[in-house]
Coordinates of C-alpha atoms and ligand atoms in Angstrom, one line a residue:
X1 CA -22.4 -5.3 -7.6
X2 CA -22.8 -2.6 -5.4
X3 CA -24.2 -2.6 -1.7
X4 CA -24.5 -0.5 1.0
X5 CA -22.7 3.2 1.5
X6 CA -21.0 2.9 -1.8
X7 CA -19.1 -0.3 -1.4
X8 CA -18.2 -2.7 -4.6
X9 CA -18.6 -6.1 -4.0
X10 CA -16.6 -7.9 -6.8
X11 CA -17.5 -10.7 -8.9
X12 CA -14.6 -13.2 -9.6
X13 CA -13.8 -12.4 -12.9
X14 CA -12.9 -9.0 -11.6
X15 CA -11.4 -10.5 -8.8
X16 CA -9.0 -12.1 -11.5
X17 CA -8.7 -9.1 -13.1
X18 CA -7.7 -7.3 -10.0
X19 CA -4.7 -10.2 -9.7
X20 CA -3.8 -9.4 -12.7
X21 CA -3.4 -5.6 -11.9
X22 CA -1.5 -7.0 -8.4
X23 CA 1.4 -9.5 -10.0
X24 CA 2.2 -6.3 -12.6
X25 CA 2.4 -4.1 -9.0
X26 CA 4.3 -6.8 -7.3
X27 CA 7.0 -7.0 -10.9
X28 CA 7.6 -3.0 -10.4
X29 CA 8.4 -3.7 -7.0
X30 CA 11.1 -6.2 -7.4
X31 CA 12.0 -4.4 -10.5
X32 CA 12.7 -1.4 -9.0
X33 CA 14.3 -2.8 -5.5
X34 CA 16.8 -4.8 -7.7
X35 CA 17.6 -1.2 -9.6
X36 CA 17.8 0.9 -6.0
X37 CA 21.3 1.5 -5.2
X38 CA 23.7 4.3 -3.9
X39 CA 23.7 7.0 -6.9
X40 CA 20.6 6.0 -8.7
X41 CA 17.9 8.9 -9.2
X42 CA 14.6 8.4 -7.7
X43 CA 13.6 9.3 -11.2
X44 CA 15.2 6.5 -12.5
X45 CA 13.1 3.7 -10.2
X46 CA 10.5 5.6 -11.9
X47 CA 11.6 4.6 -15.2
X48 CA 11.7 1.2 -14.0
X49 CA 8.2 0.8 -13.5
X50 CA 6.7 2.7 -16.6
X51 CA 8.9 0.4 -18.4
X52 CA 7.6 -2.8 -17.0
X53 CA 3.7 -1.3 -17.3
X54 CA 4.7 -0.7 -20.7
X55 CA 6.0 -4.2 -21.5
X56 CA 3.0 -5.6 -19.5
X57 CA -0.1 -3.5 -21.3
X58 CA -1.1 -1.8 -17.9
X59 CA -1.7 1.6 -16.9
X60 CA -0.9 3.9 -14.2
X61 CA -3.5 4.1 -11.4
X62 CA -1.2 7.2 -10.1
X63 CA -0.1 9.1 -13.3
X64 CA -2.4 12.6 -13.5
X65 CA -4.4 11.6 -10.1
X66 CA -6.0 14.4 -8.7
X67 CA -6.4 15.9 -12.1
X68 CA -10.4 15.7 -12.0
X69 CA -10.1 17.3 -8.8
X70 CA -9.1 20.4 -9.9
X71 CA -5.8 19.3 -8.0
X72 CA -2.3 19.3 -8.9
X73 CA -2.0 16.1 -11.0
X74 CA 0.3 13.6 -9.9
X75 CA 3.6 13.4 -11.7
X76 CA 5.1 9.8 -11.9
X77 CA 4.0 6.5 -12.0
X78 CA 5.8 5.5 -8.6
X79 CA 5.4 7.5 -4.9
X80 CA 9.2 7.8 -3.7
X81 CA 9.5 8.7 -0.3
X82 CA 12.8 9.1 1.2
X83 CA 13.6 9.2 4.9
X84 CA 11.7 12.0 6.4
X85 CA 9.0 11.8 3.3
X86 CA 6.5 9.5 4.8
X87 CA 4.4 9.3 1.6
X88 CA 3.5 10.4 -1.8
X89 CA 7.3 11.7 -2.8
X90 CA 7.4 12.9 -6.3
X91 CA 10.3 10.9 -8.1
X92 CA 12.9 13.3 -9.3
X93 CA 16.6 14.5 -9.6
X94 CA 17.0 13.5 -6.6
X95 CA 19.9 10.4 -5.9
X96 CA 19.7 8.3 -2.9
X97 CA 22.7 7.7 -1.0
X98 CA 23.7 4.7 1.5
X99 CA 21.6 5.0 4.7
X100 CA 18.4 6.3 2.8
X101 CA 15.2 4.4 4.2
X102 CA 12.8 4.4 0.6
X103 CA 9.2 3.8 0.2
X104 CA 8.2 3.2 -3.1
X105 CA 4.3 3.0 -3.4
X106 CA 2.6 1.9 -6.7
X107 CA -0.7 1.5 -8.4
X108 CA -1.6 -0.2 -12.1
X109 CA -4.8 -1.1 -14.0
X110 CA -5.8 -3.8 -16.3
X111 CA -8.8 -3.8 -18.1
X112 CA -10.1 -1.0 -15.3
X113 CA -9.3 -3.0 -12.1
X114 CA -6.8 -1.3 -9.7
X115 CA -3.9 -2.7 -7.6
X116 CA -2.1 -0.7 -5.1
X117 CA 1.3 -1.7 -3.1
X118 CA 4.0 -0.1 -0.9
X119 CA 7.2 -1.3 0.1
X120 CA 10.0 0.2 2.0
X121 CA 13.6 -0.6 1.9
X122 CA 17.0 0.8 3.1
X123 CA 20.0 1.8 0.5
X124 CA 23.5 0.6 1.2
X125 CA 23.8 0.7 4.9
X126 CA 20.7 1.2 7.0
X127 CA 20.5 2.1 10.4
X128 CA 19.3 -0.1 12.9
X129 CA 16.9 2.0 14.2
X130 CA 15.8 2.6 11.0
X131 CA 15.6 -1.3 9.8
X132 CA 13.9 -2.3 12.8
X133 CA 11.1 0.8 11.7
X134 CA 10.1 -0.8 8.4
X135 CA 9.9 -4.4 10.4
X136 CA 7.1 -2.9 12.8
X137 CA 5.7 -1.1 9.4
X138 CA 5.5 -4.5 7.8
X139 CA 4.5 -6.6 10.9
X140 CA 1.6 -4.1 11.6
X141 CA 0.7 -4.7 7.6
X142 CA 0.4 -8.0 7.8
X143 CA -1.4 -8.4 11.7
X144 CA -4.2 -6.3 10.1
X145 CA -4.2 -8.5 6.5
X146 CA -4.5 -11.9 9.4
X147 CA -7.3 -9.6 11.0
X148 CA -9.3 -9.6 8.2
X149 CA -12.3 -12.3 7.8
X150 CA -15.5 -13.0 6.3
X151 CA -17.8 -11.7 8.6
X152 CA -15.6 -10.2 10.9
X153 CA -15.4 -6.2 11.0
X154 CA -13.5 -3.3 9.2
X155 CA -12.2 -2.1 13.0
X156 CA -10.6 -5.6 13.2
X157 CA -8.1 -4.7 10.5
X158 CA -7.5 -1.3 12.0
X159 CA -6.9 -2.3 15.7
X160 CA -4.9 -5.1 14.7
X161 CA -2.5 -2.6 13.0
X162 CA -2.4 -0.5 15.9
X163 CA -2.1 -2.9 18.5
X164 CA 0.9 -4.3 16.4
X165 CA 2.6 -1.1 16.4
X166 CA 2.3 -0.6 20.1
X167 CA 3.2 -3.9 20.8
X168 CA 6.3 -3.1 19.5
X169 CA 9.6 -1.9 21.6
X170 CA 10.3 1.4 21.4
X171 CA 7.7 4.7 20.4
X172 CA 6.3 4.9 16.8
X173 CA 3.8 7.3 15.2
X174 CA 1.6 6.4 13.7
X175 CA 0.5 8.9 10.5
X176 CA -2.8 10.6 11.2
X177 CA -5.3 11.7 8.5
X178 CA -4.2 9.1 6.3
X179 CA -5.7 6.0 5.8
X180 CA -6.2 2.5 3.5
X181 CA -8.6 2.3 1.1
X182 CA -11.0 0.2 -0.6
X183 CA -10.0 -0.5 -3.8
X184 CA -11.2 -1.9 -7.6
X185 CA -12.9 0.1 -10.5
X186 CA -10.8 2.9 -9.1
X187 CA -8.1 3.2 -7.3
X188 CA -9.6 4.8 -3.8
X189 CA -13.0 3.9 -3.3
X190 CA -15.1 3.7 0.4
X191 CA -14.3 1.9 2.7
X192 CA -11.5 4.0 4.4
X193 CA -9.6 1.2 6.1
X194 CA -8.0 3.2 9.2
X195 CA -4.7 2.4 10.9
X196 CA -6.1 2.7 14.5
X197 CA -9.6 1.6 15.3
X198 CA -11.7 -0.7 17.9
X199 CA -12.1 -4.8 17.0
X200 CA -15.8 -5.4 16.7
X201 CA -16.7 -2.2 14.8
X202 CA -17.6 -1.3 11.6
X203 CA -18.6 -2.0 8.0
X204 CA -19.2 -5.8 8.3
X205 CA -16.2 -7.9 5.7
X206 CA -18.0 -9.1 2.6
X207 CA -17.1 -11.5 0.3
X208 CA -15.5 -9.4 -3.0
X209 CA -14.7 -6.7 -1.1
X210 CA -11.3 -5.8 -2.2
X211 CA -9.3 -3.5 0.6
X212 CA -5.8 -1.5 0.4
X213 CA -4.0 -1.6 3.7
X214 CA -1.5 0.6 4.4
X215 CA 0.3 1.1 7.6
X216 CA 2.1 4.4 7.6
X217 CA 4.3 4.7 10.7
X218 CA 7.3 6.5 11.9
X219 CA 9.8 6.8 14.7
X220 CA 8.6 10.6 15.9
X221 CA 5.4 12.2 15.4
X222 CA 1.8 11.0 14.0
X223 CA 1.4 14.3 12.4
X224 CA 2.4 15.2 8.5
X225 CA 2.7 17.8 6.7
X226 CA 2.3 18.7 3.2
X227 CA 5.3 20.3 1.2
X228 CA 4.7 23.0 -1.5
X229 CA 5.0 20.3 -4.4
X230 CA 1.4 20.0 -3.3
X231 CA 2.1 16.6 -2.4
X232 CA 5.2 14.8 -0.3
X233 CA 3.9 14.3 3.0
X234 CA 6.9 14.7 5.6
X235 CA 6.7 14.0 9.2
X236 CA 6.1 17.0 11.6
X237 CA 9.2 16.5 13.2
X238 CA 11.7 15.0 10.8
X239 CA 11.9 11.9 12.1
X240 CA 11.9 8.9 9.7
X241 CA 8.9 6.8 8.0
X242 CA 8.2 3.7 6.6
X243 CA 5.2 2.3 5.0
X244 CA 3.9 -1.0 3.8
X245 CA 0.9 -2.0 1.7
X246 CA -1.2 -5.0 0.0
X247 CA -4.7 -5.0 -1.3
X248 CA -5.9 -7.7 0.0
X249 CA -9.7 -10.2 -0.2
X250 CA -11.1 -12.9 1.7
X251 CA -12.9 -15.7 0.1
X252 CA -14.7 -18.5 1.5
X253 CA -11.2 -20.1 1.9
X254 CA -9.1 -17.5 3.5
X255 CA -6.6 -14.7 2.4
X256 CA -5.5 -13.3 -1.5
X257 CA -3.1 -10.6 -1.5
X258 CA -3.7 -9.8 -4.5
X259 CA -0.1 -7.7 -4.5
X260 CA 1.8 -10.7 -4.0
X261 CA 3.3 -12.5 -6.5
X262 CA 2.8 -15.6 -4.4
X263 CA -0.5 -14.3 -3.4
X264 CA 0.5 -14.2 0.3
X265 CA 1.1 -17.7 0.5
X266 CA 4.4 -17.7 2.2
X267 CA 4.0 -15.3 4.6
X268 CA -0.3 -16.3 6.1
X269 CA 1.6 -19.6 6.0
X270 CA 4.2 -18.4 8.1
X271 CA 1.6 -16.5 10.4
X272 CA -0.8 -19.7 10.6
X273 CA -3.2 -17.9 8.4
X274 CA -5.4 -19.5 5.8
X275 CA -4.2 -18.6 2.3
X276 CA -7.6 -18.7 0.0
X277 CA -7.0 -18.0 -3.5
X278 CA -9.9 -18.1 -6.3
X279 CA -9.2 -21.1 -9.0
X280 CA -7.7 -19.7 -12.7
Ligands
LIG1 N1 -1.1 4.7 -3.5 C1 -1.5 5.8 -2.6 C2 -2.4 5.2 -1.7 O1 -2.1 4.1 -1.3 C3 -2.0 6.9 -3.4 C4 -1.0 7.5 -4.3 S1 -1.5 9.2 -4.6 C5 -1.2 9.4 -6.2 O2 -3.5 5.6 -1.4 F1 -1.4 10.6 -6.4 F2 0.1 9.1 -6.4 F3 -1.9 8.6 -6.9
LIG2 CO1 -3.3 2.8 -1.3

């Protein structure tokens, strides 16, 4: 079903389609956090996940994107962004070394419903300040995931994110021009779910509405810029990024992250949120 400025509402057997689609993303992300290590290429991690779509049946939400655009299609399966790179790093020759602070984003399909996750994690020996970056990333993820309610508003997601980030100690960016998505019979569909916003604003939360959200912060500037590969996105002025993602729904009782291989259980319980998963 579709309704109102282009948005898909989803019917549950899609919905269980789309969980599907989520525990193959949330298998590649283990799978290729248990493979990160000092030496290892970030073409290898890539490996790792079009092995395990391979074993599982799904495709590649990110292989060839842009293609239809006329753009330069996307090379890998996985975004690998290291450090600087705040998103969309082409995995490559590339090894990572001990102090590297990675994001690894990923999309799959099954059956045509889409899943989309990012994680971030330091190799070997991370920095503090670096450490404590992914933390507000992830905190500011899940503060706009609780945000989000039958009912309630798009801009409630978005200013919980942002208010989480400036809640935090110390000064973090956060990345301009990029934004969460809505998500389902493709990968980026409307809404845009943006990372800074006013509560009580916005496209009103539906039920089968199916939303990426996707922090993107870093310890410098809000501003990135786009290398000549077309497509890694660096920060302005070098400092380092993190970034964290789930696509998420609500349902009459509470949250799915879809993502999750626990469907967010654990952590809404953890946050006092209702956890609100379809039946199988
Ligand atoms: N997963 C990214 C997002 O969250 C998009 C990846 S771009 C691609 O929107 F080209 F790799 F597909
Ligand atoms: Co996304």
């Amino acid at each position: 079903m579709i309704r109102g400025r282009g948005v898909e509402l989803k019917n549950r057997e899609q919905l269980r389609l789309m969980r599907q689609a989520g525990l193959v993303v949330a298998e590649v992300h283990a799978a290729v956090l248990a493979a990160a290590a000092p030496g290892v290429t970030t073409g290898e991690l890539d490996q790792v996940a079009r092995d395990v779509l391979a074993r599982r049946g799904a495709g590649s939400s990110f292989l060839n994107y842009g293609a239809e655009w006329g753009q330069t299609p996307y090379p890998g399966v996985t975004c690998i962004s290291v450090n600087e790179e705040v998103v969309h790093g082409i995995p490559g020759s590339r090894r990572l070394e001990s102090g590297d602070l990675v994001s690894v984003d990923f999309g799959a399909y099954v059956d045509g419903w889409h899943g989309d996750a990012a994680i971030t994690f330091g190799v070997g020996e991370l920095a503090e300040a670096d450490a404590l970056l992914s933390e507000v990333t992830r905190d500011a993820l899940w503060a706009g995931i609780g945000a989000a309610r039958l009912n309630g508003r798009l801009g409630d997601i978005s200013h919980a994110i942002e208010a989480s980030v400036r809640a935090a100690p110390g000064r973090y960016g956060i990345l301009a021009d990029y934004t969460g998505h809505g998500i389902g019979s493709a990968m980026h569909q409307p809404p845009d779910v943006p990372n800074t916003g006013r509560a009580g604003r916005g496209l009103r939360l539906a039920e089968g509405l199916v939303l990426a959200v996707e922090p993107m912060v870093t310890r410098g500037s809000s501003i990135g810029v786009t290398l000549d590969d077309d497509w890694t996105v660096v920060t302005s002025d070098g400092s380092r990024a993190a970034h964290w993602e789930h696509t998420i729904t609500m349902t009459r009782g509470g949250l799915w992250v879809l993502t999750s291989a626990d469907g967010g259980e654990a952590e809404l319980a953890a946050r006092g949120l209702p956890f609100g998963p379809l039946a199988d």
